[in-house]
XYZ file of C-alpha atoms in Angstrom:
558
model
C 121.401 -29.031 -177.220
C 122.472 -32.175 -175.388
C 119.068 -32.364 -173.777
C 117.398 -32.080 -177.190
C 119.530 -34.921 -178.602
C 118.637 -37.137 -175.673
C 114.924 -36.509 -176.212
C 115.286 -37.359 -179.891
C 117.029 -40.583 -178.994
C 114.285 -41.338 -176.500
C 111.667 -40.886 -179.243
C 113.509 -42.880 -181.906
C 114.552 -45.814 -179.759
C 110.992 -47.067 -179.037
C 110.219 -46.829 -182.754
C 113.289 -48.875 -183.641
C 112.492 -51.283 -180.859
C 108.956 -51.543 -182.229
C 110.243 -52.320 -185.724
C 112.476 -55.053 -184.333
C 109.573 -56.449 -182.308
C 107.388 -56.369 -185.423
C 109.891 -58.492 -187.317
C 110.008 -60.850 -184.347
C 106.229 -61.168 -184.382
C 106.363 -62.087 -188.069
C 108.777 -64.975 -187.494
C 106.257 -67.646 -186.442
C 103.557 -66.722 -189.008
C 106.164 -66.628 -191.798
C 107.469 -70.043 -190.752
C 103.904 -71.386 -190.520
C 102.960 -70.255 -194.035
C 106.327 -71.258 -195.495
C 106.160 -74.828 -194.182
C 102.412 -75.481 -194.537
C 101.594 -73.455 -197.643
C 104.567 -72.503 -199.809
C 106.417 -75.801 -199.356
C 103.475 -78.168 -200.160
C 102.372 -76.066 -203.158
C 105.948 -75.898 -204.466
C 106.347 -79.647 -203.899
C 103.319 -80.636 -205.955
C 104.234 -78.185 -208.735
C 107.784 -79.557 -208.819
C 106.495 -83.136 -208.811
C 104.307 -82.361 -211.792
C 106.755 -80.308 -213.869
C 110.007 -82.131 -213.124
C 111.073 -85.459 -214.607
C 114.451 -87.101 -214.005
C 115.719 -83.871 -212.490
C 114.798 -81.803 -215.565
C 112.107 -79.114 -215.571
C 109.504 -79.639 -218.311
C 108.375 -76.036 -218.694
C 107.070 -76.805 -222.165
C 104.324 -78.771 -220.432
C 102.721 -75.442 -219.488
C 102.241 -74.536 -223.138
C 101.064 -78.057 -224.008
C 98.380 -78.089 -221.297
C 97.094 -74.601 -222.055
C 96.895 -75.510 -225.766
C 94.481 -78.387 -225.098
C 90.874 -77.475 -226.054
C 89.458 -79.046 -222.879
C 91.782 -77.001 -220.676
C 90.987 -73.798 -222.548
C 87.312 -74.532 -221.982
C 87.953 -74.992 -218.249
C 89.790 -71.661 -218.097
C 87.035 -69.938 -220.065
C 84.238 -71.366 -217.924
C 86.086 -70.592 -214.676
C 86.504 -66.952 -215.672
C 83.057 -66.588 -217.247
C 81.106 -68.049 -214.335
C 83.129 -65.953 -211.861
C 82.358 -62.763 -213.793
C 78.674 -63.721 -214.158
C 78.412 -64.659 -210.461
C 80.036 -61.374 -209.430
C 77.752 -59.272 -211.633
C 74.630 -61.133 -210.472
C 75.658 -60.864 -206.810
C 76.205 -57.099 -207.094
C 72.887 -56.655 -208.906
C 70.941 -58.532 -206.224
C 72.901 -57.522 -203.104
C 73.509 -53.772 -203.597
C 69.849 -52.891 -202.832
C 70.210 -54.969 -199.675
C 73.383 -53.097 -198.752
C 71.493 -49.792 -199.069
C 68.533 -51.012 -197.010
C 70.697 -52.323 -194.166
C 72.797 -49.139 -194.229
C 70.077 -46.470 -194.439
C 66.843 -47.995 -193.097
C 65.992 -48.625 -189.469
C 63.240 -51.225 -189.139
C 62.155 -53.858 -186.572
C 64.275 -57.013 -186.680
C 67.103 -55.328 -188.582
C 69.884 -56.827 -186.458
C 68.340 -60.309 -186.522
C 67.964 -60.117 -190.294
C 71.566 -58.977 -190.598
C 72.633 -62.163 -188.803
C 70.375 -64.270 -191.063
C 71.956 -62.703 -194.146
C 75.427 -63.601 -192.868
C 74.614 -67.273 -192.156
C 75.233 -68.434 -195.767
C 78.715 -66.874 -195.819
C 79.954 -68.870 -192.839
C 78.316 -72.078 -194.045
C 80.620 -74.684 -195.568
C 80.386 -74.745 -199.349
C 79.356 -78.395 -199.155
C 76.240 -77.348 -197.227
C 75.542 -74.574 -199.762
C 75.719 -77.079 -202.603
C 73.562 -79.557 -200.698
C 70.952 -76.905 -199.833
C 70.554 -75.940 -203.492
C 70.506 -79.596 -204.476
C 67.540 -79.998 -202.126
C 65.878 -77.011 -203.815
C 66.603 -77.529 -207.517
C 67.991 -81.077 -207.790
C 66.434 -84.515 -208.102
C 63.518 -84.840 -205.722
C 63.951 -81.185 -204.798
C 61.224 -78.651 -204.159
C 61.051 -77.428 -207.767
C 61.108 -81.016 -209.029
C 58.222 -81.996 -206.744
C 56.071 -78.942 -207.529
C 56.650 -78.356 -211.233
C 58.958 -81.123 -212.434
C 61.770 -78.593 -212.936
C 65.413 -79.475 -212.238
C 68.237 -76.940 -212.418
C 71.102 -79.069 -211.104
C 73.809 -79.708 -213.717
C 72.915 -76.275 -215.146
C 74.899 -73.086 -214.878
C 71.952 -71.287 -213.251
C 72.134 -73.519 -210.190
C 75.832 -72.646 -209.817
C 75.266 -68.905 -210.273
C 72.383 -68.762 -207.782
C 74.354 -70.777 -205.221
C 77.249 -68.341 -205.585
C 74.893 -65.398 -205.008
C 73.520 -67.208 -201.946
C 77.033 -67.656 -200.563
C 78.369 -64.170 -201.357
C 75.325 -61.972 -200.668
C 76.687 -61.114 -197.228
C 80.072 -60.086 -198.676
C 78.454 -57.207 -200.562
C 75.984 -56.286 -197.801
C 78.677 -56.086 -195.139
C 81.495 -54.594 -197.196
C 79.472 -51.994 -199.105
C 76.714 -51.542 -196.535
C 79.228 -51.076 -193.731
C 80.748 -48.101 -195.563
C 77.415 -46.779 -196.855
C 76.113 -46.536 -193.291
C 79.028 -44.251 -192.387
C 78.740 -41.832 -195.329
C 77.284 -38.476 -194.323
C 73.891 -38.185 -196.106
C 74.082 -34.393 -195.845
C 76.584 -34.342 -198.714
C 74.036 -35.837 -201.087
C 71.311 -33.587 -199.656
C 73.486 -30.542 -200.358
C 73.749 -31.585 -204.007
C 69.953 -31.887 -204.154
C 69.583 -28.376 -202.725
C 71.870 -27.083 -205.482
C 69.489 -28.471 -208.104
C 70.787 -31.971 -208.784
C 68.254 -34.742 -209.265
C 68.235 -37.707 -206.872
C 69.991 -39.900 -209.465
C 72.566 -37.215 -210.334
C 73.320 -36.558 -206.655
C 73.787 -40.268 -206.014
C 75.948 -40.710 -209.146
C 78.220 -37.717 -208.491
C 78.464 -37.770 -204.680
C 77.672 -41.177 -203.180
C 78.822 -43.540 -205.927
C 82.413 -42.198 -206.092
C 82.676 -42.559 -202.308
C 81.311 -46.113 -202.488
C 83.419 -47.133 -205.491
C 86.388 -48.518 -203.480
C 84.059 -50.613 -201.295
C 82.100 -51.882 -204.303
C 85.359 -52.751 -206.061
C 86.682 -54.529 -202.961
C 83.438 -56.510 -202.580
C 83.403 -57.400 -206.279
C 86.991 -58.619 -206.125
C 86.265 -60.740 -203.061
C 83.212 -62.296 -204.734
C 85.220 -62.911 -207.914
C 87.984 -64.550 -205.865
C 85.593 -66.878 -204.034
C 83.750 -67.864 -207.220
C 86.909 -68.164 -209.339
C 88.183 -70.804 -206.893
C 84.776 -72.436 -206.337
C 84.989 -76.180 -205.734
C 82.273 -77.896 -203.703
C 79.383 -75.887 -205.191
C 80.463 -76.682 -208.762
C 81.308 -80.271 -207.865
C 77.852 -80.916 -206.386
C 75.633 -78.827 -208.676
C 77.600 -78.865 -211.929
C 78.072 -82.598 -212.173
C 80.259 -83.801 -215.049
C 79.038 -80.978 -217.309
C 80.878 -78.036 -215.722
C 84.384 -77.821 -214.331
C 86.286 -74.898 -212.822
C 90.039 -74.809 -212.343
C 89.604 -76.049 -208.772
C 87.396 -78.970 -209.829
C 89.721 -79.856 -212.696
C 92.758 -79.807 -210.385
C 90.908 -82.223 -208.092
C 89.961 -84.475 -211.030
C 93.481 -84.510 -212.481
C 94.988 -85.181 -209.052
C 92.673 -87.755 -207.475
C 90.993 -89.472 -210.430
C 93.369 -89.314 -213.422
C 96.605 -88.985 -211.400
C 98.050 -86.551 -213.948
C 100.187 -84.380 -211.682
C 101.798 -82.438 -214.515
C 98.439 -81.126 -215.737
C 97.357 -80.378 -212.159
C 100.636 -78.505 -211.589
C 100.107 -76.314 -214.659
C 96.548 -75.479 -213.610
C 97.804 -74.671 -210.110
C 100.334 -72.202 -211.534
C 97.612 -70.549 -213.628
C 95.311 -70.244 -210.638
C 98.124 -68.968 -208.442
C 98.979 -66.205 -210.932
C 95.340 -65.177 -211.313
C 94.726 -65.098 -207.562
C 97.904 -63.091 -206.967
C 96.720 -60.457 -209.436
C 93.259 -60.334 -207.848
C 94.690 -59.928 -204.350
C 97.032 -57.182 -205.539
C 94.119 -55.173 -206.919
C 92.096 -55.912 -203.775
C 94.865 -54.595 -201.503
C 94.984 -51.362 -203.540
C 91.221 -50.826 -203.269
C 91.248 -51.497 -199.526
C 94.004 -48.896 -198.992
C 91.942 -46.352 -200.935
C 88.890 -47.107 -198.804
C 90.856 -46.730 -195.564
C 92.576 -43.456 -196.385
C 90.314 -41.431 -198.703
C 87.080 -41.054 -196.746
C 85.781 -39.107 -193.765
C 83.081 -41.089 -192.017
C 80.347 -40.468 -189.446
C 78.666 -42.528 -186.759
C 76.437 -45.162 -188.467
C 73.708 -44.657 -185.859
C 73.130 -41.142 -187.250
C 72.433 -42.242 -190.836
C 69.739 -44.951 -190.480
C 66.084 -43.879 -190.364
C 62.617 -45.354 -190.754
C 61.488 -45.831 -194.385
C 59.264 -43.017 -195.671
C 56.895 -43.156 -198.593
C 55.593 -46.005 -200.738
C 58.799 -46.327 -202.779
C 61.026 -46.870 -199.744
C 58.636 -49.376 -198.189
C 58.448 -51.180 -201.550
C 62.274 -51.356 -201.691
C 62.380 -52.746 -198.149
C 59.738 -55.320 -199.074
C 61.646 -56.346 -202.193
C 64.857 -56.856 -200.204
C 63.038 -58.886 -197.554
C 61.451 -61.031 -200.268
C 64.870 -61.584 -201.857
C 66.341 -62.656 -198.536
C 63.423 -65.015 -197.921
C 63.508 -66.657 -201.369
C 67.227 -66.706 -202.062
C 68.746 -67.183 -198.604
C 66.146 -68.637 -196.247
C 64.236 -70.955 -198.611
C 67.204 -73.204 -199.587
C 68.094 -73.719 -195.920
C 64.463 -74.403 -195.008
C 64.188 -76.967 -197.807
C 67.420 -78.568 -196.594
C 65.920 -79.047 -193.136
C 62.623 -80.287 -194.595
C 64.385 -82.895 -196.769
C 66.268 -84.187 -193.733
C 62.871 -84.818 -192.093
C 61.153 -86.421 -195.106
C 60.948 -89.823 -193.423
C 58.911 -89.887 -190.166
C 60.575 -90.599 -186.871
C 63.857 -88.836 -187.674
C 64.897 -91.934 -189.628
C 67.702 -90.195 -191.523
C 69.174 -88.841 -188.296
C 68.934 -92.251 -186.622
C 70.682 -93.849 -189.598
C 73.702 -91.647 -188.856
C 74.435 -93.795 -185.806
C 74.830 -96.982 -187.861
C 77.966 -98.163 -189.652
C 77.928 -98.846 -193.365
C 81.215 -100.548 -194.147
C 80.944 -99.713 -197.838
C 80.897 -95.968 -197.162
C 82.255 -95.352 -193.642
C 84.461 -97.287 -191.264
C 82.662 -95.559 -188.387
C 79.090 -94.296 -187.924
C 78.578 -90.987 -189.795
C 77.579 -89.326 -186.531
C 81.206 -89.661 -185.408
C 82.037 -87.002 -188.001
C 80.317 -84.447 -185.762
C 82.687 -85.099 -182.863
C 85.677 -85.269 -185.218
C 84.787 -81.931 -186.811
C 84.332 -80.182 -183.472
C 87.642 -81.481 -182.138
C 89.520 -80.547 -185.308
C 87.854 -77.105 -185.414
C 88.807 -76.307 -181.803
C 92.444 -77.249 -182.432
C 92.483 -75.316 -185.722
C 90.961 -72.269 -184.033
C 93.667 -72.180 -181.374
C 96.364 -72.400 -184.042
C 94.705 -69.810 -186.314
C 94.211 -67.335 -183.456
C 97.851 -67.646 -182.404
C 99.223 -67.238 -185.931
C 96.679 -64.599 -186.950
C 97.128 -62.509 -183.799
C 100.901 -62.390 -184.223
C 100.520 -61.476 -187.884
C 97.956 -58.753 -187.152
C 100.197 -57.273 -184.460
C 103.078 -57.160 -186.957
C 100.883 -55.407 -189.545
C 99.427 -52.822 -187.156
C 101.305 -49.767 -188.385
C 99.969 -48.307 -191.648
C 103.423 -46.966 -192.568
C 105.006 -50.428 -192.535
C 107.637 -51.146 -195.168
C 107.305 -53.151 -198.348
C 108.396 -56.348 -196.619
C 105.535 -56.147 -194.139
C 103.005 -55.179 -196.835
C 104.178 -58.148 -198.889
C 103.588 -60.343 -195.859
C 100.029 -58.983 -195.680
C 99.397 -60.135 -199.247
C 100.967 -63.526 -198.502
C 98.476 -64.088 -195.691
C 95.551 -63.896 -198.122
C 96.931 -66.352 -200.688
C 95.589 -69.511 -198.956
C 92.052 -68.180 -199.509
C 92.550 -68.149 -203.265
C 95.044 -70.895 -204.056
C 93.586 -74.332 -204.675
C 92.834 -76.030 -201.365
C 92.961 -79.281 -203.320
C 96.569 -78.512 -204.263
C 97.427 -77.699 -200.652
C 95.812 -80.911 -199.381
C 97.508 -83.142 -201.909
C 100.738 -81.206 -201.369
C 100.530 -82.126 -197.687
C 100.577 -85.811 -198.623
C 103.559 -85.357 -200.940
C 105.673 -82.904 -198.942
C 104.993 -83.812 -195.308
C 105.999 -87.461 -195.558
C 109.585 -87.452 -194.292
C 111.122 -86.713 -190.877
C 111.077 -84.250 -189.232
C 107.870 -83.309 -191.067
C 106.294 -86.742 -191.459
C 102.760 -85.791 -190.453
C 100.666 -87.969 -192.773
C 99.688 -90.329 -189.977
C 99.161 -87.591 -187.387
C 95.767 -86.183 -186.417
C 97.269 -82.663 -186.291
C 97.489 -82.517 -190.094
C 93.776 -81.714 -190.489
C 93.743 -78.826 -187.950
C 96.895 -77.401 -189.535
C 95.233 -77.346 -192.959
C 92.096 -75.770 -191.505
C 94.104 -73.167 -189.577
C 95.826 -72.210 -192.819
C 92.435 -71.030 -194.123
C 91.231 -69.600 -190.802
C 94.285 -67.444 -190.037
C 93.563 -64.825 -192.766
C 90.098 -64.256 -191.278
C 91.685 -63.682 -187.872
C 94.030 -61.098 -189.391
C 91.254 -59.276 -191.267
C 89.078 -59.163 -188.124
C 91.728 -57.961 -185.686
C 93.720 -55.599 -187.889
C 91.185 -52.708 -188.040
C 90.836 -52.731 -184.256
C 94.581 -52.861 -183.645
C 95.091 -49.961 -186.047
C 92.483 -47.965 -184.150
C 94.663 -48.083 -180.998
C 96.559 -44.810 -180.584
C 100.213 -45.530 -181.426
C 101.277 -42.970 -178.836
C 99.985 -45.232 -176.067
C 102.335 -48.000 -177.202
C 105.263 -45.582 -177.539
C 104.612 -44.121 -174.092
C 104.603 -47.600 -172.554
C 107.847 -48.431 -174.380
C 109.490 -45.188 -173.184
C 108.598 -46.170 -169.623
C 110.514 -49.408 -170.114
C 107.738 -51.878 -170.943
C 108.789 -54.848 -173.060
C 106.920 -55.519 -176.343
C 105.048 -58.379 -174.640
C 103.965 -56.131 -171.777
C 102.924 -53.391 -174.210
C 100.703 -55.948 -175.960
C 99.294 -57.232 -172.670
C 98.687 -53.843 -171.061
C 97.746 -51.660 -174.047
C 96.495 -53.735 -176.980
C 94.839 -56.752 -175.367
C 92.232 -54.871 -173.279
C 91.076 -53.045 -176.434
C 91.061 -56.030 -178.802
C 89.780 -58.733 -176.453
C 86.318 -58.717 -178.037
C 87.729 -58.665 -181.569
C 89.899 -61.625 -180.583
C 86.801 -63.589 -179.577
C 85.091 -62.671 -182.855
C 88.176 -63.754 -184.799
C 88.133 -67.070 -182.942
C 84.484 -67.533 -183.885
C 85.162 -66.934 -187.564
C 88.162 -69.270 -187.489
C 86.005 -71.945 -185.847
C 83.241 -71.627 -188.470
C 85.719 -71.635 -191.359
C 87.627 -74.617 -189.937
C 84.402 -76.530 -189.393
C 83.498 -76.265 -193.061
C 86.895 -76.645 -194.784
C 86.596 -79.277 -197.496
C 89.098 -78.887 -200.352
C 92.209 -79.848 -198.390
C 90.518 -82.004 -195.746
C 89.063 -84.375 -198.348
C 92.634 -85.523 -199.072
C 94.078 -85.737 -195.594
C 91.177 -86.797 -193.335
C 91.602 -90.444 -192.417
C 88.765 -92.856 -193.400
C 88.116 -93.667 -189.749
C 88.046 -89.951 -188.792
C 85.957 -88.118 -191.419
C 84.849 -84.524 -190.923
C 81.287 -83.350 -191.512
C 81.896 -81.868 -194.995
C 83.804 -84.989 -196.096
C 81.017 -87.235 -194.771
C 78.376 -85.190 -196.618
C 80.330 -85.419 -199.878
C 80.753 -89.187 -199.503
C 77.030 -89.680 -198.919
C 76.058 -87.522 -201.896
C 78.422 -89.500 -204.119
C 76.469 -92.719 -203.443
C 73.052 -93.502 -204.944
C 69.985 -94.212 -202.851
C 67.423 -92.250 -200.872
C 68.964 -93.239 -197.537
C 72.380 -91.842 -198.434
C 70.759 -88.671 -199.811
C 68.664 -88.236 -196.651
C 71.659 -88.770 -194.381
C 73.578 -86.135 -196.360
C 70.717 -83.698 -195.766
C 70.658 -84.571 -192.060
C 74.415 -84.072 -191.633
C 74.251 -80.813 -193.595
C 71.454 -79.582 -191.330
C 73.527 -80.379 -188.239
C 76.500 -78.557 -189.743
C 74.295 -75.563 -190.597
C 72.944 -75.362 -187.038
C 76.430 -75.459 -185.520
C 77.617 -72.675 -187.853
C 74.499 -70.605 -187.163
C 75.062 -70.868 -183.409
C 78.672 -69.746 -183.870
C 77.435 -66.799 -185.934
C 74.885 -65.859 -183.269
C 77.690 -65.635 -180.746
C 79.661 -63.445 -183.176
C 76.770 -61.027 -183.604
C 76.463 -60.607 -179.847
C 80.174 -59.850 -179.579
C 80.463 -57.602 -182.645
C 81.264 -53.950 -182.074
C 81.249 -51.021 -184.478
C 85.034 -50.878 -184.297
C 85.404 -54.452 -185.416
C 86.051 -55.320 -189.039
C 83.199 -56.578 -191.167
C 84.663 -60.046 -191.523
């Protein structure tokens, strides 16, 4: 009996040690998000809703009762719902084609489809401005302009989120066993009935997760609406920016921030539930066994329709962006980037390229450190409520107003020992705040795929938690770590909402420089904006190409 008790203690001790190590791993990420996210957001909300030490909670009711604010809330919700529905309608056929069809150039096309998702939203807005705006392709050919219309916003959102549906839904679709649907057909079900009763219920969690992600990204849309909507349309994010930087009404901005925070929290809660269903309820097969060459006229027609959609909706705006940057012979717009215009920039716009790369590298290192520790802490599926709550916390920076975070940095981080307003590190910290969740989402599926018994065996043999990570986890997740770094780099490179507040005038980033050029009249400023956007697009595309070469089937979709 004594021997049995000793064995039990031997088995329990590593588990307890692992729980203690998990809490230790959470310490730095929790501190990071508390200081750089919760504190700045709370500071700006308190600044807006507190006067002479008294909370003015009635201001919430007053703001939400204003007709203009109700219109902003209505439009924010309506355009997010419309963008989500349109994205699903257009992208679900693409998800099926990439999941079930094997055709030449499939992997290259998959990378092309993903390019818009990693592009900064400023570039997305600029690309569609070059297509449907003043002097754009449609304007030149038929005299048609769609900028300052809701259709330009909706199409740009589909452009940006097409890859979310293709990768989230298509990634699962490729792993569903087609023999289940074939068995239903053998039993007399029609093709539509078999798909509706067998495949659709299995896909429902992935479709719901993709829809919620698209809704989240479009609900908090900023740069796309700012560039394409003009003064006509305003989402919560745009209105927070306007109230903060133009009207200086912090109380109204604080109320809108609270509304957005509550909405995003609800969305992320539903998203977490759908993801858990997708992870636990399905039995999957090797994706290489499900894809086949198209057969018959209908399947070839579907493939052709998807390829045409990709060409017109995804490739054409980027091609027009490049063409507009080359409108003037001799690369004049690119050469103009090397000159200083004191009325717009204190330094040549080309300096923004170097600034962005330096900031992105620093932000990537920070995001990988914070994200890796957080992912390691979240590895076990049977983690307690505290750890699951931490998982939800990590996603909040993706949905809470980046404008609020950026302005909160200026308000909260202005006193020792956190007086960072004059420090260059402030920009990478803000960018890492957005990049860290992508690191977590990329590494977590791979870490959870590692057999827990390997870690426990190493712990029983006396290995410390650090050595367990180095000897067991790291060799298996090294490639996922590189992919996570690539995503963090691309996201950091394009961050705009927070950076527009905290980037110094003599050290602008590429997205900030593009926005400044678009805000000024004149063909030269417009052409330089197109040139800078093209450079930013190329850098992001190169980063994505590296990701595709490193991606493995065991790595998460994002």
